[in-house]
Short mmCIF file of C-alpha atoms and ligand atoms in Angstrom, two decimals:
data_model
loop_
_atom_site.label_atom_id
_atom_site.label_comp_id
_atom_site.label_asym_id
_atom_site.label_seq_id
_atom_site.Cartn_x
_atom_site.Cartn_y
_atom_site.Cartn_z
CA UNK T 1 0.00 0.00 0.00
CA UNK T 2 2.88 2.22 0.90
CA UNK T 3 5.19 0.74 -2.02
CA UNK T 4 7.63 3.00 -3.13
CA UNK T 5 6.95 5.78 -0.68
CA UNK T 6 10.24 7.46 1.47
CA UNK T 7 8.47 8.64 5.11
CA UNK T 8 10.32 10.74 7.95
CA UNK T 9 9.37 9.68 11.51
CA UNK T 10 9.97 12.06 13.67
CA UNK T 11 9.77 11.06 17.34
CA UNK T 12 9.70 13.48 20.22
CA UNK T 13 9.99 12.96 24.05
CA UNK T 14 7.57 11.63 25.80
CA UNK T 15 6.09 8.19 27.29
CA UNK T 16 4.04 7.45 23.99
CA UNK T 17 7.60 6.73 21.84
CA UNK T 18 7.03 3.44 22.36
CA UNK T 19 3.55 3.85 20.31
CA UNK T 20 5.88 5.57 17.58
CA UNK T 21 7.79 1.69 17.62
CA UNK T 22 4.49 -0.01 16.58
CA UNK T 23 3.77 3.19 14.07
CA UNK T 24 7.26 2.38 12.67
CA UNK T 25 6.03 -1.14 11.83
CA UNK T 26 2.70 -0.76 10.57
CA UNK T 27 4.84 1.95 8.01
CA UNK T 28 7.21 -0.54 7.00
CA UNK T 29 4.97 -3.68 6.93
CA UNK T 30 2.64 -1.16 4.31
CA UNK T 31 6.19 -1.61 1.83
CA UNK T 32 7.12 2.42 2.94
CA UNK T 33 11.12 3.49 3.22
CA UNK T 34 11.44 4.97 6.58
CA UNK T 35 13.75 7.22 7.71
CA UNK T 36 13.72 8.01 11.56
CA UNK T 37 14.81 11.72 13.00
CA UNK T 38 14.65 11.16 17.21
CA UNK T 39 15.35 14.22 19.34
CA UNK T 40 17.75 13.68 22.24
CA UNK T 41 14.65 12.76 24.93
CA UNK T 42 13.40 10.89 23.02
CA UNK T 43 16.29 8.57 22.90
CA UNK T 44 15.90 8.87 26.57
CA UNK T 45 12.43 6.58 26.32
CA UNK T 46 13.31 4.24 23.52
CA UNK T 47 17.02 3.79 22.37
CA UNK T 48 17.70 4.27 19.03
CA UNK T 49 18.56 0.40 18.37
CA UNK T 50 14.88 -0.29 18.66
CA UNK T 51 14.05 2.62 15.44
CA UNK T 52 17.11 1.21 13.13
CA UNK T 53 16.31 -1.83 13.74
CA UNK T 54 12.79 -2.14 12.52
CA UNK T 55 13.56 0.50 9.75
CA UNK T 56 16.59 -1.45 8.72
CA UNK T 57 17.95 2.59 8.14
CA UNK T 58 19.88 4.59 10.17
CA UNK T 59 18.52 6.70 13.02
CA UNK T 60 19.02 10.04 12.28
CA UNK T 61 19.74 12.30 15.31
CA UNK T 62 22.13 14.54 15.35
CA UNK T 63 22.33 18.48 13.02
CA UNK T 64 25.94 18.12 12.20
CA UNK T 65 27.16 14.42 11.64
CA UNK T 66 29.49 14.37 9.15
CA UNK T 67 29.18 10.82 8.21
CA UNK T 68 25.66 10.78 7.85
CA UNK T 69 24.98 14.41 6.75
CA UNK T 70 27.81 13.08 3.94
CA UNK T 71 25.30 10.02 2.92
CA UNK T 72 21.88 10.98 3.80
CA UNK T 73 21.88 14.99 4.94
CA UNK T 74 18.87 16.57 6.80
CA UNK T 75 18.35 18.62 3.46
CA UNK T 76 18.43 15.27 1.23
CA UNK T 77 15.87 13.50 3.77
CA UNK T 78 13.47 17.01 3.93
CA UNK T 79 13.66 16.71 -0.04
CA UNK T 80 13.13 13.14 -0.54
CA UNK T 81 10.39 12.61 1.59
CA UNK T 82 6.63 11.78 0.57
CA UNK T 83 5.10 12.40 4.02
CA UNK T 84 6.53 13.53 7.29
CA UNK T 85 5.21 12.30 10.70
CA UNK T 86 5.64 13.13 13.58
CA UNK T 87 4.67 11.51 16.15
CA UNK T 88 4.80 11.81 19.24
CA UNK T 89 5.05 15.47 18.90
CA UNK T 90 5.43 17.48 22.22
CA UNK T 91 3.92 20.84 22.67
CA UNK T 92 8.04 22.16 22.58
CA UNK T 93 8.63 20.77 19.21
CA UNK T 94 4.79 22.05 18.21
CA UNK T 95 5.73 25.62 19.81
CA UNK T 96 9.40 25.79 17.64
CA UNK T 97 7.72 25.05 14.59
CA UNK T 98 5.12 27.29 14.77
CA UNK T 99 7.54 29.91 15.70
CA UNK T 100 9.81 28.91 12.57
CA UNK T 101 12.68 28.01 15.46
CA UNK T 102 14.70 24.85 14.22
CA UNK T 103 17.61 24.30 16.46
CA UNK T 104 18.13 20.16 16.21
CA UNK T 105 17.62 17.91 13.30
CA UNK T 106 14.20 17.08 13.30
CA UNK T 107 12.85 20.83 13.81
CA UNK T 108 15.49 21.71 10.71
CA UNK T 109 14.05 18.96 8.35
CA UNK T 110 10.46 19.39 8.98
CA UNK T 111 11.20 22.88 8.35
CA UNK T 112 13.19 22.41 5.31
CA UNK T 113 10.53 20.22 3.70
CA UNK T 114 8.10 20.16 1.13
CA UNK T 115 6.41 17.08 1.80
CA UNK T 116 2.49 16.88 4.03
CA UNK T 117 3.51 17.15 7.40
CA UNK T 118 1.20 14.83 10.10
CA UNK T 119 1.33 15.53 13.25
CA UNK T 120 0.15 13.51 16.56
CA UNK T 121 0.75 15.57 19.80
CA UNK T 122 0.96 14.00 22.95
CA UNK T 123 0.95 16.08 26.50
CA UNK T 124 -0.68 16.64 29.58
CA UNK T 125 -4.24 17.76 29.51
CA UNK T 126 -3.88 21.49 30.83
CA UNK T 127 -0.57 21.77 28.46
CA UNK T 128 -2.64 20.83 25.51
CA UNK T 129 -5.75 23.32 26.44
CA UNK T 130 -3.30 26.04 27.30
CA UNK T 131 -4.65 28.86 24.57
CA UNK T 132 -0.63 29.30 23.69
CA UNK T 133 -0.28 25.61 22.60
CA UNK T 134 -4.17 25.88 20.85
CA UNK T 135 -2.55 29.48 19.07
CA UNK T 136 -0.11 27.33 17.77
CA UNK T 137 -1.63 24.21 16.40
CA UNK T 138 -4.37 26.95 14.95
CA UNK T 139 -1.02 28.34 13.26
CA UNK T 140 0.61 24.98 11.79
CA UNK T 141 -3.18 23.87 10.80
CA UNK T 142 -3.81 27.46 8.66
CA UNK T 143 0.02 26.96 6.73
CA UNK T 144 -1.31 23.35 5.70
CA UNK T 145 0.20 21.25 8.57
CA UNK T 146 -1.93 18.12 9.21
CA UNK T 147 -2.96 17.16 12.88
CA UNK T 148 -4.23 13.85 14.15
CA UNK T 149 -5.61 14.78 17.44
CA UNK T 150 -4.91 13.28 20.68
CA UNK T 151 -7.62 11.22 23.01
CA UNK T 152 -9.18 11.13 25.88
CA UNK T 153 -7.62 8.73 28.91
CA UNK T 154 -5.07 8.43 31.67
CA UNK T 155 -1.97 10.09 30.98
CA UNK T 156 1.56 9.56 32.24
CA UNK T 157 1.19 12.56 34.35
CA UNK T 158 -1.41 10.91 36.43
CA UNK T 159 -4.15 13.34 34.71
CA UNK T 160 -7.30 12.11 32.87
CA UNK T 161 -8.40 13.57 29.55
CA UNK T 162 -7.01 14.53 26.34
CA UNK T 163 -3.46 14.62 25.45
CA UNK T 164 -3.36 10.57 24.98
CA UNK T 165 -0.90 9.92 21.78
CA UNK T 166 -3.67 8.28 18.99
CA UNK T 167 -3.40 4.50 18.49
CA UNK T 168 -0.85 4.11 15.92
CA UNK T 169 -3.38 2.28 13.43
CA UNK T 170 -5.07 5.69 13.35
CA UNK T 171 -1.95 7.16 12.95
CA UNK T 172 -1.14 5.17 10.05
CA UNK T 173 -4.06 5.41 8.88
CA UNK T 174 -4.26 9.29 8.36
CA UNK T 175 -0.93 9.15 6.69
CA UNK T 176 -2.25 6.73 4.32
CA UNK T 177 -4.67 9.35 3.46
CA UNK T 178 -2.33 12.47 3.56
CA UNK T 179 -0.76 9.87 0.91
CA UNK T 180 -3.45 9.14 -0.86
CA UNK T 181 -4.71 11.26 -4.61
CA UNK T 182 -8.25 13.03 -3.20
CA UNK T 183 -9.65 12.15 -6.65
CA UNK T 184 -13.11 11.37 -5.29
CA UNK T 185 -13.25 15.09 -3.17
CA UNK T 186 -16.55 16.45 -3.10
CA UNK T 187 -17.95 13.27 -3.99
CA UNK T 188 -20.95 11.71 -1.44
CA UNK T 189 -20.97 8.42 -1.25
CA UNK T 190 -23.11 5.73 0.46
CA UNK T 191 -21.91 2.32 1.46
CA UNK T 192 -24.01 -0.54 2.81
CA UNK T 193 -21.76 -3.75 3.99
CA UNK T 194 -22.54 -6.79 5.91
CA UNK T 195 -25.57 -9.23 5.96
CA UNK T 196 -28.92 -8.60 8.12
CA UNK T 197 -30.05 -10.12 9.97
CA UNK T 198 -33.80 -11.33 10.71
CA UNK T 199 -35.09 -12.50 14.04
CA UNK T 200 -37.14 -15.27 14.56
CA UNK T 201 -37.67 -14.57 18.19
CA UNK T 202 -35.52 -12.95 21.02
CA UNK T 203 -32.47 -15.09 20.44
CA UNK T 204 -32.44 -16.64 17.32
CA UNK T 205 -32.48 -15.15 13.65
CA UNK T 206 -31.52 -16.06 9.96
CA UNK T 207 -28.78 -14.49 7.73
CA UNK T 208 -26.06 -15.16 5.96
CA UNK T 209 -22.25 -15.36 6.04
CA UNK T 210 -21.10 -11.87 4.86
CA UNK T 211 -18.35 -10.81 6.90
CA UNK T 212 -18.94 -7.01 5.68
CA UNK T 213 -15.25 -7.02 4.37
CA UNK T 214 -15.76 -5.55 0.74
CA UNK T 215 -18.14 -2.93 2.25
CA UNK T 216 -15.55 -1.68 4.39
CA UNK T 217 -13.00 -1.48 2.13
CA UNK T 218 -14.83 0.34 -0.48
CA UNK T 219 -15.90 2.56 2.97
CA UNK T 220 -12.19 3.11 3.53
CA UNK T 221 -10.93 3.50 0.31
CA UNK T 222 -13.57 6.15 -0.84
CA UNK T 223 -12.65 7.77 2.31
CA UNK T 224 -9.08 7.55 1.24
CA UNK T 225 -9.62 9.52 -1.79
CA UNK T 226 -11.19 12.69 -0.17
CA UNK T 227 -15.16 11.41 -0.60
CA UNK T 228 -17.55 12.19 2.26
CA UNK T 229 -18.62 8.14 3.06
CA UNK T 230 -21.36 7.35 4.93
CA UNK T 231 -21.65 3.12 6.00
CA UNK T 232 -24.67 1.61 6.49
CA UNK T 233 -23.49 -1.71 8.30
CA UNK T 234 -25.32 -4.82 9.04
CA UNK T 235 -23.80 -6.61 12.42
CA UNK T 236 -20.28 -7.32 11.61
CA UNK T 237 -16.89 -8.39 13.57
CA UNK T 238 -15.37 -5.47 11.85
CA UNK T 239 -13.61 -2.10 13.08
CA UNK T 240 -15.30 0.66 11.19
CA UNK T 241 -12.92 2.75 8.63
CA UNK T 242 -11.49 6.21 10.08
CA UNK T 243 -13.14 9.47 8.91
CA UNK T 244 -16.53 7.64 8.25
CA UNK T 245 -19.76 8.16 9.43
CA UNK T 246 -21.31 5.17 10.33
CA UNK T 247 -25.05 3.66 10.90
CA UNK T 248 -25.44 0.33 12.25
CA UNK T 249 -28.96 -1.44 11.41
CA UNK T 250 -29.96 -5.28 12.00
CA UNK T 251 -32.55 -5.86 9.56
CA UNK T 252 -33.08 -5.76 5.89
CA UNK T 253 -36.07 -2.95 6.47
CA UNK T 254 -33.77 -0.95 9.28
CA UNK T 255 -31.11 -0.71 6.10
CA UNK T 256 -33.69 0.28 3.62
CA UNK T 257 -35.18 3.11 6.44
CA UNK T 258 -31.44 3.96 7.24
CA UNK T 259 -30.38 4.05 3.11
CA UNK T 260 -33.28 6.41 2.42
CA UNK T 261 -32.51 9.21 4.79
CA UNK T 262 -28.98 9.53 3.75
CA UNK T 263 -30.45 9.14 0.19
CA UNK T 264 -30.80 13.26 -0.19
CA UNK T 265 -26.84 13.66 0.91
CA UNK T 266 -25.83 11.23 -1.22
CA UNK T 267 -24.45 11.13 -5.43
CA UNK T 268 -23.09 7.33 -5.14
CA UNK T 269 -24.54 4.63 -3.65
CA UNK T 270 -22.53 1.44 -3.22
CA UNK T 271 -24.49 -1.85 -2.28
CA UNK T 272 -22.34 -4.65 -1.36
CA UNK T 273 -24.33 -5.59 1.43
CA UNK T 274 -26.00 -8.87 1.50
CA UNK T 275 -29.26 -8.46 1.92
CA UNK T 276 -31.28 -10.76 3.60
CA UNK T 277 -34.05 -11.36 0.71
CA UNK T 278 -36.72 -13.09 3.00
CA UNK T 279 -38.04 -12.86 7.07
CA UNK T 280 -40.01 -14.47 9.42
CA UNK T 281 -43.19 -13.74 8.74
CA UNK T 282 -44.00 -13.28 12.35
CA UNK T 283 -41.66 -12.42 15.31
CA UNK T 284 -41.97 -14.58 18.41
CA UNK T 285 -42.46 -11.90 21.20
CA UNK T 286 -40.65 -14.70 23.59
CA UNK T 287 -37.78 -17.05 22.88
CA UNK T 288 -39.79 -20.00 21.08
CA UNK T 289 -39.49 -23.38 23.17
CA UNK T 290 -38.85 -27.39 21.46
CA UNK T 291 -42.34 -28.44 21.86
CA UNK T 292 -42.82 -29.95 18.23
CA UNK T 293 -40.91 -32.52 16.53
CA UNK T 294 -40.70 -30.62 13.98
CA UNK T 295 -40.58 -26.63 12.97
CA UNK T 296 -41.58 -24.73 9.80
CA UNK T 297 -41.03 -20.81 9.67
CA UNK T 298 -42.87 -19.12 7.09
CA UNK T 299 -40.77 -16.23 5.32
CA UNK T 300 -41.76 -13.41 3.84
CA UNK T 301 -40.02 -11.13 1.07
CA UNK T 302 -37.82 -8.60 2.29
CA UNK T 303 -38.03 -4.85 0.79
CA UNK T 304 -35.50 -4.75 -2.54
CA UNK T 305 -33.44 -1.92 -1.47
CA UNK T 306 -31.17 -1.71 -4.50
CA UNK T 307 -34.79 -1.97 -6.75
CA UNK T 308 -36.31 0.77 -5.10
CA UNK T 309 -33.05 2.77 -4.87
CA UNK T 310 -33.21 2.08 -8.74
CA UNK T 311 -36.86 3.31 -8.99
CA UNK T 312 -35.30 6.95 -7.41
CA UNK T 313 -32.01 7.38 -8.34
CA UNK T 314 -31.96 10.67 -9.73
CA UNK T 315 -28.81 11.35 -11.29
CA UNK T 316 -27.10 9.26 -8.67
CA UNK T 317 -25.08 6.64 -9.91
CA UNK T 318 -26.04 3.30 -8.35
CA UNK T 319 -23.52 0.03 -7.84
CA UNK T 320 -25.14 -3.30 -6.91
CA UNK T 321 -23.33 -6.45 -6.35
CA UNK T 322 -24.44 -9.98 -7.90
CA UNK T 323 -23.62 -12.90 -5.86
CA UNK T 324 -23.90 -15.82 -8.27
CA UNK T 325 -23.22 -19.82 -7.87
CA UNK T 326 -24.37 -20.05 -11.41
CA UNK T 327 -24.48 -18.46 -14.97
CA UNK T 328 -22.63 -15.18 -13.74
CA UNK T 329 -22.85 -12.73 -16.80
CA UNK T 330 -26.40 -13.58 -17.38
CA UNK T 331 -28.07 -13.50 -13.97
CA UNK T 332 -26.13 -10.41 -13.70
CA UNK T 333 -27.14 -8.77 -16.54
CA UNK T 334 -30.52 -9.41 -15.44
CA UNK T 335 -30.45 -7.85 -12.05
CA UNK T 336 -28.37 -4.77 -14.01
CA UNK T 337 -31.04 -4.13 -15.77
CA UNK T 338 -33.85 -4.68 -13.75
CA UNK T 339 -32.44 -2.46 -10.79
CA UNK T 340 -31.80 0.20 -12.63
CA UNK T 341 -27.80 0.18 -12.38
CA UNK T 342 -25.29 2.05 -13.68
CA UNK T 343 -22.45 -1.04 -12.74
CA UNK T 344 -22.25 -4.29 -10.90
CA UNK T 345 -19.60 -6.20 -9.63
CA UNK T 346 -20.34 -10.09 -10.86
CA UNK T 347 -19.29 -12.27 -8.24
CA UNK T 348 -19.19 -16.19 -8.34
CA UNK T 349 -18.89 -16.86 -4.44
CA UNK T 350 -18.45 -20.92 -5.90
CA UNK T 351 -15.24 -20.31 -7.00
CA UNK T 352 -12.42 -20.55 -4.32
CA UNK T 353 -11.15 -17.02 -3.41
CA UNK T 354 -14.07 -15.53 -3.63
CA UNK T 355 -17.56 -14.17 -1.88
CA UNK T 356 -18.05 -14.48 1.72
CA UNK T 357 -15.91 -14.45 4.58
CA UNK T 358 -12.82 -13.76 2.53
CA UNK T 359 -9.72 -11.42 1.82
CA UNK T 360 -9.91 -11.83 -1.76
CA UNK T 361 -12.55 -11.39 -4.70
CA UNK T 362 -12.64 -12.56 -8.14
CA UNK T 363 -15.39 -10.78 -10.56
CA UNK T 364 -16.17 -9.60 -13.23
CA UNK T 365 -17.33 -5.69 -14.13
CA UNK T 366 -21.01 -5.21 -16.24
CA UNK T 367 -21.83 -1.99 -17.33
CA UNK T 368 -25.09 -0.44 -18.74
CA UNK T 369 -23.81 -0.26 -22.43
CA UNK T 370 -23.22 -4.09 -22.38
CA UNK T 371 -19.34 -4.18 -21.55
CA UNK T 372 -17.89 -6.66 -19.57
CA UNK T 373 -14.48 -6.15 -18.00
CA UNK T 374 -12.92 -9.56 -16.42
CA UNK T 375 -10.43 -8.78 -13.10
CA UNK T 376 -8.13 -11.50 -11.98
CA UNK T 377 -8.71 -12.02 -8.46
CA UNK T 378 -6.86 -9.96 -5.85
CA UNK T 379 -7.67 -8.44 -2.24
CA UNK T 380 -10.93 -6.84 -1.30
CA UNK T 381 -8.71 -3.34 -0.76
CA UNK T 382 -7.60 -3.18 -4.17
CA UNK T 383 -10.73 -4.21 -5.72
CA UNK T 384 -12.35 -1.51 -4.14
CA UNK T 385 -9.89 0.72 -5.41
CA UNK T 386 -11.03 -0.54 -8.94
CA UNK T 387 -14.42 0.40 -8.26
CA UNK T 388 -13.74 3.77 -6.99
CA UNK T 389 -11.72 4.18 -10.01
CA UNK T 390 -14.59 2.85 -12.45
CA UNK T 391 -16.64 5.46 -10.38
CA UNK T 392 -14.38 7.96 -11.57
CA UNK T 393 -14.46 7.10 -15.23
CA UNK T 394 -18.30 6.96 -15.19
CA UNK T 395 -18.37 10.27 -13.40
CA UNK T 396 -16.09 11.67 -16.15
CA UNK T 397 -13.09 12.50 -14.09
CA UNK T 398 -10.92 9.13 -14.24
CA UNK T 399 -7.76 9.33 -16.45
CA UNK T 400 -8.14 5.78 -17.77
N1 LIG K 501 -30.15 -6.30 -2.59
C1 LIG K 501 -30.92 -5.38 -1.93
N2 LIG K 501 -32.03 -5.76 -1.26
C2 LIG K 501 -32.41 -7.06 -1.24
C3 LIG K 501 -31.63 -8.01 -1.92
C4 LIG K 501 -30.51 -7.61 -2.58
O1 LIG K 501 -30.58 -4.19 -1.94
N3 LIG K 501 -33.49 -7.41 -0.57
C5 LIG K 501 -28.97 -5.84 -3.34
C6 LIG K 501 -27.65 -6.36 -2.80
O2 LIG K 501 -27.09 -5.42 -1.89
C7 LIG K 501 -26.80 -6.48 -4.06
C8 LIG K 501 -27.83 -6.74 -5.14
O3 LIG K 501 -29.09 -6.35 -4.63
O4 LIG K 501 -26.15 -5.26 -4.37
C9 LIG K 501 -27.91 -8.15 -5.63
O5 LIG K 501 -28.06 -9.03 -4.54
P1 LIG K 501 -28.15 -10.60 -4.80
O6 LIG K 501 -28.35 -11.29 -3.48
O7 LIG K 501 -27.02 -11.05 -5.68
O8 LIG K 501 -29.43 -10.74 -5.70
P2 LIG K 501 -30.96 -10.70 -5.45
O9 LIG K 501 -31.49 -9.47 -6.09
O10 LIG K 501 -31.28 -10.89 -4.01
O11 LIG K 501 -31.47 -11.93 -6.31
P3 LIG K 501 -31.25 -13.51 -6.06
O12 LIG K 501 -31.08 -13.71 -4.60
O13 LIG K 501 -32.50 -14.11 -6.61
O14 LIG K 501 -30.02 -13.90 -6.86
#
């Protein structure tokens, strides 16, 4: 995901360095070249065997080294860098910056560079509420600086509230999207993900075995790209993306309700859900005991949400999925047309490594002019990259 790019870590003093070790690794694991710059109390938390280690690169820490200012100089790194983070950053190194003041390495480079700048403070509650360190941030955030903010819990210092460092998946996370093209900005766009789920009576119901992972990832990847997502998520085992606004529902009608009123906000809709197409026709009050041999449930039809959404679209575009086991193309085509699509993603959940419940996906494209565009199978994030970048075609602002 993070193939090719060169990052600067910056780490500051403080107890939360040792988040900036796991930060270090979710960086590298993503494929990214990183380059560490530690200030001197910071070393005094975490040695800098523990950095150069993991980023199989040098540690960077002091202004004037002359062997590593001859191979890799604080001007070179500031240059060369995609992204800077720093993290954690102390209200000291927060204060010199926004003052212009760079007396050590890392206040020089960050300074020096070009690159996005991300930064995660980390302090004591009344330091970060104090209006001088708020002026500050206010500053770096106006010149373009980008801020993941600190939470709520016990801090070192014995206080409670904010000032916590951010977990460093949320770190990584936001420099993923300072990394990320915003090709999809101003775009709206509605997700639904997960199956629903249709009680029989207080403890027992019938679904299916979506795990809600392509939802998500489309959720998170049109987040990625500067869209304004909103997730409408059946019960799932999932974390919800970062920056989305999300709306659990159980049932197929509490998605349908739940779809609709985000409708009016909304230019894309996205249904990868796996809608539950029948219910029990009636809903014990009380958990239903083994008296009978046997048990029949009648069903009923669920609401077609993707139909209806097709009935009012607008000038929205509208994805639906098609989970097949048999005669892909054409049963696809069929619910295409019939639903009033603009594209669906063809899915044969028979075929091994893909559907339900895993990382991966194999399907086929159908559009509305009769095209049909065969992808080899690869992981649910990338494929919902290729949809987002379809979206962008069909929208008339892809490249491809
Ligand atoms: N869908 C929906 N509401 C339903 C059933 C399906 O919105 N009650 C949507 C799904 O989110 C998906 C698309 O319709 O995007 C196709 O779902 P699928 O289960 O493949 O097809 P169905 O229309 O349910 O038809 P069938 O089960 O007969 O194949």
């Amino acid at each position: 995901m993070l193939k090719g790019k060169e990052i600067v870590l910056g780490v500051t003093g403080g107890i939360a360095v040792y988040k900036a070790v796991e930060l270090l690794r979710l960086l590298v694991k993503a494929g990214a070249d990183v380059h560490v710059v530690m200030t001197q109390s910071a070393t005094e938390f975490v040695t800098p065997l523990t950095f150069q280690t993991l980023s199989k690169n040098p540690v960077h820490m002091e202004l004037f080294n002359l062997i590593s200012e001859e191979r890799i100089g604080h001007i070179s790194l500031a240059e060369r860098a995609d992204l800077f983070i720093v993290a954690p950053a102390t209200a000291n190194f927060i204060g010199k910056i926004a003052c212009g003041l760079a007396d050590d390495l890392l206040t020089t480079t960050v300074m020096a560079t070009r690159a996005p700048v991300l930064i995660a403070p980390a302090m004591n509650v009344n330091m970060y509420h104090n209006p001088i360190y708020r002026e500050n941030e206010e500053r770096l955030k106006n010149h373009g600086y980008l801020f993941v903010p600190p939470v709520s819990g016990m801090l070192a210092c014995g206080y409670e509230g904010e000032g916590k460092l951010q977990a460093p998946e949320a770190i990584f996370e936001e420099a993923v999207a300072a990394l990320t093209v915003k090709s999809l900005a101003g775009e709206r766009i509605l997700v639904t993900a997960g199956p629903t789920l249709e009680e029989i009576d207080p403890v027992r119901y019938v679904s299916n075995h979506s795990s809600g992972k392509m939802g998500y990832a489309l959720a998170r990847q049109a987040r990625l790209r500067g869209a304004e997502v909103t997730l409408v998520t059946g019960p799932t085992a999932l974390a919800p993306p970062c920056g989305v606004n999300v709306v659990r529902v159980r049932s197929a009608t509490e998605m349908r309700d739940a779809v609709f009123a985000a409708l009016d906000e909304t230019d894309i809709v996205i249904k990868a859900a796996a809608v539950a197409d029948y219910r029990p026709k009636v809903r014990a009050g009380s958990k239903m005991k083994k008296i009978q041999e046997s048990l029949t449930i009648e069903l009923e039809k669920n609401p077609d949400i993707l139909a209806e959404l097709g009935a009012a679209k607008g000038g929205r575009l509208l994805v639906g999925f098609a989970a097949e086991t048999q005669d892909l193309v054409r049963n696809a085509t069929t619910k295409l047309n019939a639903k009033n699509l603009d594209l669906i993603v063809a899915n044969d959940v028979s075929l091994e490594g893909a559907g339900f419940n895993v990382d991966t996906n194999i399907v086929k494209l159908l559009y509305r002019d009769g095209r049909v565009e065969e992808l080899p199978m690869m992981g649910k994030e990338e494929l919902a990259g290729v949809i987002l970048e379809r979206m962008e075609l069909l929208r008339g602002k892809g490249t491809k």
